[in-house]
Coordinates of C-alpha atoms in Angstrom, one line a residue:
I1 CA 0.9 4.7 -9.7
S2 CA 3.7 7.3 -9.5
I3 CA 5.0 7.5 -5.8
T4 CA 6.8 10.9 -5.9
K5 CA 5.9 12.6 -2.5
T6 CA 5.5 11.8 1.1
L7 CA 2.7 13.4 3.3
N8 CA 3.8 14.9 6.6
D9 CA 0.6 16.0 8.8
K10 CA 2.4 16.0 12.1
Q11 CA 1.6 20.0 12.5
G12 CA -2.1 19.0 11.5
I13 CA -3.6 19.0 8.1
K14 CA -3.8 22.8 8.1
N15 CA 0.1 23.0 7.9
F16 CA 0.6 19.7 5.9
K17 CA 3.9 19.4 3.7
L18 CA 4.7 17.3 1.0
N19 CA 8.2 16.0 1.2
T20 CA 10.2 13.8 -1.0
P21 CA 10.2 10.2 -0.1
K22 CA 12.9 9.2 2.4
T23 CA 15.3 7.2 -0.1
E24 CA 15.9 7.8 -3.9
S25 CA 14.6 4.2 -4.5
S26 CA 11.2 5.2 -2.9
I27 CA 10.6 7.5 -5.9
R28 CA 9.1 4.8 -8.3
K29 CA 6.3 3.9 -10.5
I30 CA 4.1 0.8 -9.4
D31 CA 1.9 -1.4 -11.8
V32 CA -1.2 -1.9 -10.5
S33 CA -4.2 -4.5 -11.5
E34 CA -7.4 -3.5 -13.5
T35 CA -9.2 -4.1 -10.1
V36 CA -7.0 -1.5 -8.3
I37 CA -7.7 0.9 -11.4
K38 CA -11.5 0.4 -11.1
I39 CA -11.2 1.2 -7.4
F40 CA -9.1 4.4 -8.1
N41 CA -11.7 5.4 -10.7
L42 CA -14.7 4.9 -8.3
Q43 CA -12.8 7.0 -5.7
N44 CA -12.1 9.8 -8.4
S45 CA -15.7 9.8 -9.3
W46 CA -16.7 10.3 -5.8
K47 CA -14.1 13.1 -5.1
K48 CA -15.5 14.9 -8.4
A49 CA -19.0 14.8 -6.9
Y50 CA -18.0 15.9 -3.5
R51 CA -15.8 18.8 -4.9
M52 CA -18.8 20.0 -6.6
S53 CA -21.0 19.7 -3.6
V54 CA -18.7 21.8 -1.3
G55 CA -17.9 24.3 -4.4
S56 CA -15.5 27.0 -3.6
A57 CA -14.6 25.8 -0.1
Y58 CA -12.6 22.8 -1.9
Y59 CA -8.7 23.3 -1.8
K60 CA -7.4 23.3 -5.3
N61 CA -3.8 23.6 -5.0
E62 CA -3.0 19.9 -5.2
D63 CA -5.2 17.0 -6.6
F64 CA -5.2 14.3 -3.6
V65 CA -6.8 10.8 -3.9
F66 CA -8.1 11.0 -0.5
V67 CA -9.4 14.1 0.6
N68 CA -10.4 15.7 3.9
E69 CA -14.1 16.0 4.1
D70 CA -14.2 17.7 7.6
Q71 CA -13.0 21.1 8.3
M72 CA -10.8 21.4 5.1
P73 CA -12.5 19.9 1.9
G74 CA -10.0 19.0 -0.6
K75 CA -6.9 19.1 1.5
P76 CA -5.1 15.4 2.1
A77 CA -7.1 13.2 4.4
R78 CA -5.2 12.9 7.6
L79 CA -3.3 9.5 8.2
Q80 CA -5.3 9.1 11.6
R81 CA -8.6 8.7 9.5
F82 CA -6.8 5.8 7.6
N83 CA -5.7 4.4 11.1
I84 CA -9.5 4.8 12.6
F85 CA -11.1 3.1 9.1
M86 CA -8.6 0.2 9.4
N87 CA -9.7 -0.6 12.9
K88 CA -13.3 -0.8 12.1
A89 CA -12.4 -3.0 9.0
L90 CA -10.2 -5.2 11.3
K91 CA -12.9 -5.5 13.8
A92 CA -15.7 -6.5 11.3
A93 CA -13.2 -9.2 9.9
G94 CA -12.6 -10.4 13.1
L95 CA -8.9 -9.7 12.8
P96 CA -6.4 -8.5 15.5
T97 CA -6.7 -4.8 15.8
S98 CA -3.0 -4.6 16.3
L99 CA -2.5 -4.9 12.4
T100 CA -1.3 -1.8 10.8
P101 CA -1.2 -0.4 7.3
H102 CA 2.6 -1.5 7.3
S103 CA 1.4 -5.0 8.3
L104 CA -0.3 -5.2 5.1
R105 CA 2.8 -4.4 3.3
H106 CA 4.3 -7.4 5.0
T107 CA 1.4 -9.6 3.8
Y108 CA 1.7 -8.1 0.2
T109 CA 5.6 -9.1 0.4
S110 CA 4.7 -12.5 1.5
L111 CA 1.9 -13.1 -1.0
M112 CA 3.9 -11.9 -4.1
A113 CA 6.8 -14.1 -2.9
E114 CA 4.4 -16.7 -2.6
A115 CA 3.1 -16.2 -6.1
G116 CA 6.5 -16.6 -7.4
V117 CA 7.4 -12.8 -8.1
E118 CA 11.1 -12.8 -8.6
L119 CA 13.0 -10.7 -5.6
S120 CA 14.3 -7.9 -7.8
A121 CA 10.8 -7.2 -9.0
L122 CA 9.3 -7.3 -5.5
Q123 CA 12.1 -5.1 -4.3
R124 CA 11.4 -2.6 -6.8
L125 CA 7.6 -2.8 -6.1
L126 CA 8.3 -1.9 -2.5
G127 CA 10.7 0.7 -3.4
H128 CA 13.8 -1.0 -1.4
K129 CA 17.1 -0.6 -2.8
N130 CA 18.6 -3.3 -1.1
D131 CA 16.4 -4.8 1.8
E132 CA 17.2 -7.8 3.9
I133 CA 13.6 -7.9 5.3
T134 CA 12.3 -8.4 1.9
E135 CA 15.1 -10.9 1.1
Q136 CA 14.2 -12.7 4.4
V137 CA 10.5 -12.9 3.8
Y138 CA 11.2 -14.1 0.0
K139 CA 13.7 -16.7 1.1
H140 CA 11.2 -18.0 3.9
V141 CA 8.1 -18.4 1.4
T142 CA 10.2 -19.8 -1.4
K143 CA 12.3 -22.3 1.1
A144 CA 8.5 -23.4 2.0
K145 CA 7.5 -23.5 -1.8
K146 CA 10.6 -25.6 -2.5
R147 CA 9.5 -28.2 0.4
E148 CA 6.1 -28.2 -1.0
A149 CA 7.6 -29.1 -4.7
V150 CA 9.8 -32.0 -3.1
E151 CA 6.5 -33.3 -1.1
K152 CA 4.7 -33.2 -4.5
L153 CA 7.5 -35.2 -6.4
D154 CA 7.4 -37.7 -3.3
N155 CA 3.7 -38.1 -3.5
L156 CA 3.9 -38.6 -7.0
M157 CA 6.5 -41.4 -6.8
N158 CA 4.9 -42.9 -4.0
G159 CA 3.9 -46.4 -4.8
L160 CA 6.3 -46.7 -7.7
L161 CA 9.5 -47.5 -5.5

């Protein structure tokens, strides 16, 4: 996935703007799994069918992944719509509705660190040039992993000494 723009819809979706990301390191390519590619392909298939169903009313100047289905077909989906969807998903999963899409970014960071992804690779995936938060999460998780490794050795050696 190429990250090259940031959506600004503060003036409403009718007057949306595509800006450059806030930092140079935010412009990046992200490797994704086959599962993510399948999901994007499903979304693209749905979008093509939707585009056909609304015909000439569809906004054609840009090709957004997630499109507005209401008053302005084909324009970008409003960020507010993602928040509404996320709240419904959180309630259905029995999770706190205080979680935000940004919370998922922190979860991603923790899970990647726990999986053993190197700090430099993780920072590139997140688009951080030099991020203390990424480092703190990474150190916290890897510290726990190191402790776990010591405990495993201790269990293995138990009874031998």
